PDB file of C-alpha atoms in Angstrom:
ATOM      1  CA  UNK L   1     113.037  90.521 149.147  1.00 43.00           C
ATOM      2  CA  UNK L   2     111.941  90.038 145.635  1.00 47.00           C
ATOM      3  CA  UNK L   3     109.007  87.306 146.710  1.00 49.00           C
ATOM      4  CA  UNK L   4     108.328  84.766 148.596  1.00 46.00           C
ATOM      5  CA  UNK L   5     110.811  81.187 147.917  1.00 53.00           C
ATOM      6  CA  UNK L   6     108.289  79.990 145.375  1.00 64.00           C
ATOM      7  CA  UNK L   7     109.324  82.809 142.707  1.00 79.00           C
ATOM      8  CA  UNK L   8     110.272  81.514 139.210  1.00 86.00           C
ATOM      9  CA  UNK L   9     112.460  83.986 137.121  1.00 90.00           C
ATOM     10  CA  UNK L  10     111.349  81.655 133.806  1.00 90.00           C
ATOM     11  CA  UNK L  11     107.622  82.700 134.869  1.00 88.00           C
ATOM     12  CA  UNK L  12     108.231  86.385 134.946  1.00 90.00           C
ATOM     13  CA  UNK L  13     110.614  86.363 131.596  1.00 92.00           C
ATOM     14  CA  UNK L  14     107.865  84.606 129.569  1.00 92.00           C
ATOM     15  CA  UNK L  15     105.597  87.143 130.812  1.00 92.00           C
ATOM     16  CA  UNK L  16     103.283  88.774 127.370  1.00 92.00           C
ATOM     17  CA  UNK L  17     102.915  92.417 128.103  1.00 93.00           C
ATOM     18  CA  UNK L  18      99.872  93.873 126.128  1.00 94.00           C
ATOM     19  CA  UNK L  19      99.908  96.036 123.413  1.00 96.00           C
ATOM     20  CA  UNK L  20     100.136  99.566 123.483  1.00 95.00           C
ATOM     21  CA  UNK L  21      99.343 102.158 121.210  1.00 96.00           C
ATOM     22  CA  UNK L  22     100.999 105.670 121.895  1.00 96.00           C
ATOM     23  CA  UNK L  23      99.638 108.502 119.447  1.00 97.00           C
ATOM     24  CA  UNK L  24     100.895 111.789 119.499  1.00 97.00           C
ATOM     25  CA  UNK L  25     100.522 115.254 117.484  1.00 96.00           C
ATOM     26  CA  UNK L  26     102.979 118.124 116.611  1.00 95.00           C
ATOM     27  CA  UNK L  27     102.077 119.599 119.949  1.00 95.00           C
ATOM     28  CA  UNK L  28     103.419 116.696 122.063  1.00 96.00           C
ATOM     29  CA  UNK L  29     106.666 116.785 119.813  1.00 96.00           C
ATOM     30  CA  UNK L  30     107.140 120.439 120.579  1.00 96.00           C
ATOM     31  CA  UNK L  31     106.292 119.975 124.147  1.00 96.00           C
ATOM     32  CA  UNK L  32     109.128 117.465 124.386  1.00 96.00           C
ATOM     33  CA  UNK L  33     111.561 119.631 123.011  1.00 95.00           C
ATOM     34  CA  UNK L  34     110.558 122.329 125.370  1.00 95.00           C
ATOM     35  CA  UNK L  35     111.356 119.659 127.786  1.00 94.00           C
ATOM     36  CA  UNK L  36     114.959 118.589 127.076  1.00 93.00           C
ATOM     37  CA  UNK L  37     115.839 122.203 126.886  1.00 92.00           C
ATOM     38  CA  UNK L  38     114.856 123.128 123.351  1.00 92.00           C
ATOM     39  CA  UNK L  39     115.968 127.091 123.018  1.00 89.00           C
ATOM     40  CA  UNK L  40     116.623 127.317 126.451  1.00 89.00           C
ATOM     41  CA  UNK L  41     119.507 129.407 126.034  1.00 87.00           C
ATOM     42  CA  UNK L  42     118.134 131.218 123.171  1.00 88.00           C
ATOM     43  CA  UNK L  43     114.701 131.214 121.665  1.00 90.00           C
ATOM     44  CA  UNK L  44     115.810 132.268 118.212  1.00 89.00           C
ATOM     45  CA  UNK L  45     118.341 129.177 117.889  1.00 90.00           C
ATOM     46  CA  UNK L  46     117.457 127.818 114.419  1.00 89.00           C
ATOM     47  CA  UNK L  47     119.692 124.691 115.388  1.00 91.00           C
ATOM     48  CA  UNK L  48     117.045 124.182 117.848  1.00 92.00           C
ATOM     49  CA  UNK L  49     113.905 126.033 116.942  1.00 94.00           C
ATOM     50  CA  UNK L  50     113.305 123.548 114.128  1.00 94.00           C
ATOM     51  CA  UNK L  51     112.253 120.861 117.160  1.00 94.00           C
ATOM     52  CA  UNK L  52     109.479 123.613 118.260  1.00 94.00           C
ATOM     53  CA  UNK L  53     108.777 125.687 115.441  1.00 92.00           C
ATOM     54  CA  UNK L  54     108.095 125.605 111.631  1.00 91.00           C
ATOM     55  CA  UNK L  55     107.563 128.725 109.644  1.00 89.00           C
ATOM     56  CA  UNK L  56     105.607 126.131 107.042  1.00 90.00           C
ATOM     57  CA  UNK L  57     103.001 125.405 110.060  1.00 88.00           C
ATOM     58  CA  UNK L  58     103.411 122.874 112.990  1.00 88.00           C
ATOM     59  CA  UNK L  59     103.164 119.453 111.147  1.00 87.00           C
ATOM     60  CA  UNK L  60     106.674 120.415 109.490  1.00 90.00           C
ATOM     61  CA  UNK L  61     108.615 120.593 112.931  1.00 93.00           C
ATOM     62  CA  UNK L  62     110.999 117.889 113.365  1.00 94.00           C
ATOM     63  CA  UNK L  63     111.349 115.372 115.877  1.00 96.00           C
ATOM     64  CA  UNK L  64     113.973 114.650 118.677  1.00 96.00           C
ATOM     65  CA  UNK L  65     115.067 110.971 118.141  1.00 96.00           C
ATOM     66  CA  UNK L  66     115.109 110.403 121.322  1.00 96.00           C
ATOM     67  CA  UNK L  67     111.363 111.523 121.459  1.00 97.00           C
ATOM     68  CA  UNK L  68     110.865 107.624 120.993  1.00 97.00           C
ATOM     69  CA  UNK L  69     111.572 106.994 124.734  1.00 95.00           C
ATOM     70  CA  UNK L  70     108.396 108.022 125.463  1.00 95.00           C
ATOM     71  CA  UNK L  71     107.067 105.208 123.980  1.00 95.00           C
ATOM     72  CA  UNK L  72     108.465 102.551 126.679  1.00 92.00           C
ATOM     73  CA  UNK L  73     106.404 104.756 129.453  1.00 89.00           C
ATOM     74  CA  UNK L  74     103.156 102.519 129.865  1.00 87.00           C
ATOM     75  CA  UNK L  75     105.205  99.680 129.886  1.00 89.00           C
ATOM     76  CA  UNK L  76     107.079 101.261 133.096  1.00 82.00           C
ATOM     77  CA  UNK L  77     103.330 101.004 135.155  1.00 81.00           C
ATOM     78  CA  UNK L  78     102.813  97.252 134.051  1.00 87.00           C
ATOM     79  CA  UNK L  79     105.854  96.482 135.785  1.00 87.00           C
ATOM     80  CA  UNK L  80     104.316  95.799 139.428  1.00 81.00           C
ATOM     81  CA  UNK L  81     101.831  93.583 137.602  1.00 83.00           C
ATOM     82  CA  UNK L  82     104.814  91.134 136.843  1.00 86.00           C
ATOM     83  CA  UNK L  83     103.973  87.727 138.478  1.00 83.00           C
ATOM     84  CA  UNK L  84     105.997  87.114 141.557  1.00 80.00           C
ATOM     85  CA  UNK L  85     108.145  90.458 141.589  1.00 80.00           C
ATOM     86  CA  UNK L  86     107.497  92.470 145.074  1.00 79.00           C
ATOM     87  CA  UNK L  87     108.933  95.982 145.549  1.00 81.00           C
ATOM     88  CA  UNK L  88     108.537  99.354 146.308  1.00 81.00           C
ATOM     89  CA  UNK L  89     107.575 101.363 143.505  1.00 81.00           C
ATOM     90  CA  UNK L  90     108.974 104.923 145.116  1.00 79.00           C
ATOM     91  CA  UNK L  91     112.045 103.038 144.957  1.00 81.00           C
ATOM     92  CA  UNK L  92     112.460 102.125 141.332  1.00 85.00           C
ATOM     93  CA  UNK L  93     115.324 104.011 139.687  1.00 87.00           C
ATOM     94  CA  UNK L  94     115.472 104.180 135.548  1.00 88.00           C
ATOM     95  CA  UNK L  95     118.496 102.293 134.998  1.00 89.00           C
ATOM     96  CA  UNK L  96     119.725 103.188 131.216  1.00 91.00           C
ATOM     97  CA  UNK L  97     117.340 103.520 128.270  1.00 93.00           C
ATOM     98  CA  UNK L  98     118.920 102.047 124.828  1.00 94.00           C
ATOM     99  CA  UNK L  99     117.577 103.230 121.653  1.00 96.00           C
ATOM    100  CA  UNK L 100     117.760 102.485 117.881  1.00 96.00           C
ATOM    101  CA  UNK L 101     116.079 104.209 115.315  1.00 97.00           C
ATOM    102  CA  UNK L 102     115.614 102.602 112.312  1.00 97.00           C
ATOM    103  CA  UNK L 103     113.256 105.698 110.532  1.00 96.00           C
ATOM    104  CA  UNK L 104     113.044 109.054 111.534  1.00 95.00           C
ATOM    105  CA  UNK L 105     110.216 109.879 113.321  1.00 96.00           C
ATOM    106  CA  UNK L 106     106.865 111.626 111.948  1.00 95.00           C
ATOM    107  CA  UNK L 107     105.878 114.912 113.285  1.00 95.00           C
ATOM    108  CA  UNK L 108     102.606 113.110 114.919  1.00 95.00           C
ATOM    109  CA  UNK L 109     101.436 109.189 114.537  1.00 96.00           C
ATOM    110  CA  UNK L 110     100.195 106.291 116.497  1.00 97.00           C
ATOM    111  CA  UNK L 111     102.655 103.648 117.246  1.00 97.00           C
ATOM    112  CA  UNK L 112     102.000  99.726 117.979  1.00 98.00           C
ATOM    113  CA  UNK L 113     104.364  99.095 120.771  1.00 97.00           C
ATOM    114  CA  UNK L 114     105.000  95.364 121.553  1.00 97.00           C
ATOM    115  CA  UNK L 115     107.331  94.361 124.484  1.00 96.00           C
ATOM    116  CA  UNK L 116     108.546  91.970 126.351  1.00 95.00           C
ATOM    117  CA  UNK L 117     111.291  90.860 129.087  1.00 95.00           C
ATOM    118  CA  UNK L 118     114.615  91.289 127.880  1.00 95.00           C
ATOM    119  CA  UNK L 119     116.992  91.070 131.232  1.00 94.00           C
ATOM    120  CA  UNK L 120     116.894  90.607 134.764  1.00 94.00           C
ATOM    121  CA  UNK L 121     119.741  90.540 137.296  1.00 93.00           C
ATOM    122  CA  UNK L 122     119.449  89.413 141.169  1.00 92.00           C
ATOM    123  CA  UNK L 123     121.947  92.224 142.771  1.00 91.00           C
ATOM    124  CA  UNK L 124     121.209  90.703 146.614  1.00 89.00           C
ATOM    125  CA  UNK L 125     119.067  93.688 147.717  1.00 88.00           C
ATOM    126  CA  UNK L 126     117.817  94.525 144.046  1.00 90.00           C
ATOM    127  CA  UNK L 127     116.881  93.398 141.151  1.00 91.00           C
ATOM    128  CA  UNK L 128     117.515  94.707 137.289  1.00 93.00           C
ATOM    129  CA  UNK L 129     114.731  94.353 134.834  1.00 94.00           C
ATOM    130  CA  UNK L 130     115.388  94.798 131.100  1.00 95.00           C
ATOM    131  CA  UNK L 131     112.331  95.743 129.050  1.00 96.00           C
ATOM    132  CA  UNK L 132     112.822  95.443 125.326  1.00 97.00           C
ATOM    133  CA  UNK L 133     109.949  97.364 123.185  1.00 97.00           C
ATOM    134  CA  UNK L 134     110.084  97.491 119.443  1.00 98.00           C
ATOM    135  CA  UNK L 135     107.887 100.315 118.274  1.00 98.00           C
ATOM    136  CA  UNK L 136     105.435 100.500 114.930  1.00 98.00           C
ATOM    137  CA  UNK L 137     103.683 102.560 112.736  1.00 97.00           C
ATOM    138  CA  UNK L 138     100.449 102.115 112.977  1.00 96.00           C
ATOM    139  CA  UNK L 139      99.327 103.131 109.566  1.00 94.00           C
ATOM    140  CA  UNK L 140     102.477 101.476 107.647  1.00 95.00           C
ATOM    141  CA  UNK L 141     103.420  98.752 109.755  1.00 96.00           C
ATOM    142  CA  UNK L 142     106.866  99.638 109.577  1.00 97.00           C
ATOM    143  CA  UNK L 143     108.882  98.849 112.212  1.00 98.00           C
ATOM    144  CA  UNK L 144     109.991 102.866 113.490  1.00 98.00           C
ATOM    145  CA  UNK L 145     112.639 102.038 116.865  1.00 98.00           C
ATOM    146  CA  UNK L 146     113.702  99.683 119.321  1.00 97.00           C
ATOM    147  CA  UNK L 147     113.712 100.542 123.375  1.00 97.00           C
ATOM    148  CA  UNK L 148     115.494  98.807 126.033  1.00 95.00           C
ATOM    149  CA  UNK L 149     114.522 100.180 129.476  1.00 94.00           C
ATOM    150  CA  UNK L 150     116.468  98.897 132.274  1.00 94.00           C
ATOM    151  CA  UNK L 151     115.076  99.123 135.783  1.00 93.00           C
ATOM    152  CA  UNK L 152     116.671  99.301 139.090  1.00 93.00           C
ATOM    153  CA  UNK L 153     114.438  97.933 141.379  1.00 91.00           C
ATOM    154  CA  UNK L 154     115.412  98.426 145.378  1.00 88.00           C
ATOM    155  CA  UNK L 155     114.274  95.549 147.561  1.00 86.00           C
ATOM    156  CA  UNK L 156     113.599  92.990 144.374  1.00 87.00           C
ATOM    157  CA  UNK L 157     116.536  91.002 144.906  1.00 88.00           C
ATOM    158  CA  UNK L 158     117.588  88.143 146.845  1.00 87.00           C
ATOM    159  CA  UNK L 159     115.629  85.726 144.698  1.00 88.00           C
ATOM    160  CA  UNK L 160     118.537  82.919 143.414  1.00 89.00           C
ATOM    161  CA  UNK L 161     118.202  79.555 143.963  1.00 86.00           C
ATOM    162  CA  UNK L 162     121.978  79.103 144.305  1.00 85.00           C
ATOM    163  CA  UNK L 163     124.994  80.752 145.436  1.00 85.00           C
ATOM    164  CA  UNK L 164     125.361  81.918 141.713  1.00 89.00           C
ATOM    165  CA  UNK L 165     123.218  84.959 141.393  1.00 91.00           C
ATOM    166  CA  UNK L 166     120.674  84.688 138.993  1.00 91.00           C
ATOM    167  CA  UNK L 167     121.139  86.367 135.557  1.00 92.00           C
ATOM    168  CA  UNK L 168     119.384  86.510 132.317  1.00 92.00           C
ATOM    169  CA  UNK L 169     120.153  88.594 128.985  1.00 92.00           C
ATOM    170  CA  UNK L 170     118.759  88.155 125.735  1.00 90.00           C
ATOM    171  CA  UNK L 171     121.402  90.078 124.030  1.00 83.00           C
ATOM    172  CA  UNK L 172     124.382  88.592 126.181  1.00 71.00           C
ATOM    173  CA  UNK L 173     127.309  90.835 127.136  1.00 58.00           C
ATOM    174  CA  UNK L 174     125.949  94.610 127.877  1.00 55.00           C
ATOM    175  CA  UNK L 175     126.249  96.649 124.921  1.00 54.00           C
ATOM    176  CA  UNK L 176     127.955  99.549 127.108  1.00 55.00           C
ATOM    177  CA  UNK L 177     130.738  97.009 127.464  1.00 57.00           C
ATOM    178  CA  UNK L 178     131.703  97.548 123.969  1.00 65.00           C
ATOM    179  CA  UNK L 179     132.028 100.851 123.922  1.00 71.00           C
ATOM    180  CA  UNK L 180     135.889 101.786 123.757  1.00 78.00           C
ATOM    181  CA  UNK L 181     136.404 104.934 125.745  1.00 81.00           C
ATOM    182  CA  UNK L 182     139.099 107.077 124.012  1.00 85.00           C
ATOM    183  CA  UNK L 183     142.685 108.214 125.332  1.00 88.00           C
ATOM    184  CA  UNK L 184     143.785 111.610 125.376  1.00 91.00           C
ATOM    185  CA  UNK L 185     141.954 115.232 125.700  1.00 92.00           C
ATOM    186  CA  UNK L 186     138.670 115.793 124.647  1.00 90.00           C
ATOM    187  CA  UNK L 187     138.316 117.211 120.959  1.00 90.00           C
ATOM    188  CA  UNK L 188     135.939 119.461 122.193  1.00 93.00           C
ATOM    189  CA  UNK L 189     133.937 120.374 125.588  1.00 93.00           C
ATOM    190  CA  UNK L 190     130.038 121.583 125.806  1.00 85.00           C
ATOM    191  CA  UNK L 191     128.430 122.260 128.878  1.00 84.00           C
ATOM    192  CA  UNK L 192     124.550 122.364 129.025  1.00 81.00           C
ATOM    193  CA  UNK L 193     122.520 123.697 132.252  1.00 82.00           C
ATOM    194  CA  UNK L 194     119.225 122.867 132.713  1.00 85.00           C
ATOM    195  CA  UNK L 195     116.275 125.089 133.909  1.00 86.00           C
ATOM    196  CA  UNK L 196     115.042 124.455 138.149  1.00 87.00           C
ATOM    197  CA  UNK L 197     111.875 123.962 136.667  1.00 88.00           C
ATOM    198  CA  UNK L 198     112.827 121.791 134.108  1.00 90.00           C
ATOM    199  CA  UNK L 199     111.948 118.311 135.648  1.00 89.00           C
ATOM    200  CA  UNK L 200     108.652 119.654 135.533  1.00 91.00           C
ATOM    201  CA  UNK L 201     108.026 120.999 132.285  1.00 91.00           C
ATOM    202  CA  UNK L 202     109.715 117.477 130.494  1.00 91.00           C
ATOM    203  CA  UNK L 203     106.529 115.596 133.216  1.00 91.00           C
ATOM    204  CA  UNK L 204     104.371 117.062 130.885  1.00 90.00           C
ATOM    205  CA  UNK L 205     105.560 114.112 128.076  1.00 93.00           C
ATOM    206  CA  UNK L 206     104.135 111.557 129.728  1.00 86.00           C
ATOM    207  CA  UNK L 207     106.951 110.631 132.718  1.00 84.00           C
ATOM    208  CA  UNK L 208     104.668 111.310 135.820  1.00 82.00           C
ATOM    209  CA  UNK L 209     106.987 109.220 138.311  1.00 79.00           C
ATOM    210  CA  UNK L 210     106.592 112.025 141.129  1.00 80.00           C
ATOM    211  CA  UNK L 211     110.029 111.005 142.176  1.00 76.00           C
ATOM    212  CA  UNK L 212     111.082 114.158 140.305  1.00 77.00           C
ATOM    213  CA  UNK L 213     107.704 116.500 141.110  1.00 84.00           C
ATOM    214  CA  UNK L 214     107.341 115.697 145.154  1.00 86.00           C
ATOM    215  CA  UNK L 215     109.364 116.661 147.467  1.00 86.00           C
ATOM    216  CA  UNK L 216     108.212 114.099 150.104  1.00 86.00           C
ATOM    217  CA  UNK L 217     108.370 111.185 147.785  1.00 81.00           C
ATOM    218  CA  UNK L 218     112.080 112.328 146.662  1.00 80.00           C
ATOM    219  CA  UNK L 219     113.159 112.738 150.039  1.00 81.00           C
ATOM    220  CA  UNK L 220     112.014 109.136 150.905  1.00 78.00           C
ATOM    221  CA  UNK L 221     113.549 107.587 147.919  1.00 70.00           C
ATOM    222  CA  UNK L 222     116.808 109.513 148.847  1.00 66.00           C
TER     223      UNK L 222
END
């Protein structure tokens, strides 16, 4: 169950998360590249090489856009510090992560990431917490991307004070929802196949959840 009867959803949404600041260098941008699969197939793919190589020197490489997911991870260990929200953490799944970038990313900087409770969903046996974390330069100020992390949280739920189950979304209806899914045949098919070791290699950015470097702790999350 999510807590005991005396948890408030209002407490846990007002909840201030602290500030973060997540700095990182060329290296760390080429390292997540590696990661995603980055000349996997073929090392000499300039399509792709430009994410891990410059022939101008390292601070010229460009960055993945969604390189700015990494910048929602500390927030993913302050979850079990919410007030009133009991569960267990080899159970959490990553839900869907949303992102809009709004500049494209430097090659290395320090970003000021601010977040706070966007979402949360009583499923019965779960729970679904939305984190929202808008992301800025640290040097400029400017405001660089917008995350929204959604967690699945196994054994959370249960915690409505009515029949209704409990639901809260600052941005209202889900933005998947208004996605139109086209008719016919696909214009065009690409298949991808990532590397066994993989997983491991992308850990290296900064996702430690040993959900996907344990074997025991994989095979007791199912």
């Amino acid at each position: 169950m999510a807590a005991s009867s005396d948890f408030d959803p209002q407490l846990l949404i007002a909840h201030k998360f602290p500030e973060k600041i997540y700095s990182y260098t060329e290296r760390d941008a080429a390292i997540y590249g590696l990661g995603v699969g980055a000349c996997a197939k073929d090392a000499l793919d300039d399509k792709e090489l430009k994410y891990v190589y410059h022939p101008d020197g390292q601070q010229f490489i460009q960055v993945l856009p969604t390189f700015a997911a990494l910048f929602s991870n500390d927030f993913a260990s302050e979850i079990e510090h919410l007030p009133g929200l009991e569960y267990d953490p080899r159970l959490l799944l990553h839900g869907h992560q949303f992102i809009e970038i709004y500049k494209p990313l430097p090659s290395n900087a320090s970003m000021v990431n601010r977040a706070s409770i966007s979402g949360l969903q009583d499923k019965g046996k779960a729970a679904i917490l939305e984190i929202e974390i808008l992301s800025y330069e640290k040097e400029s100020g400017e405001l660089i991307c917008m995350n929204r992390m959604a967690v699945y949280l196994r054994g959370a739920g249960g915690f409505s004070k009515s029949s209704q189950p409990y639901s809260y979304s600052k941005h209202g209806t889900n933005t998947a929802s208004n996605i139109g899914i086209p008719k016919g045949q696909p214009y065009a098919i690409f298949e991808e196949c990532t590397q066994p070791s993989q997983a491991l290699l992308y850990r290296l950015s900064g996702d430690y959840n040993p959900l996907h470097s344990d074997p025991k702790i994989a095979e007791v999350a199912g």
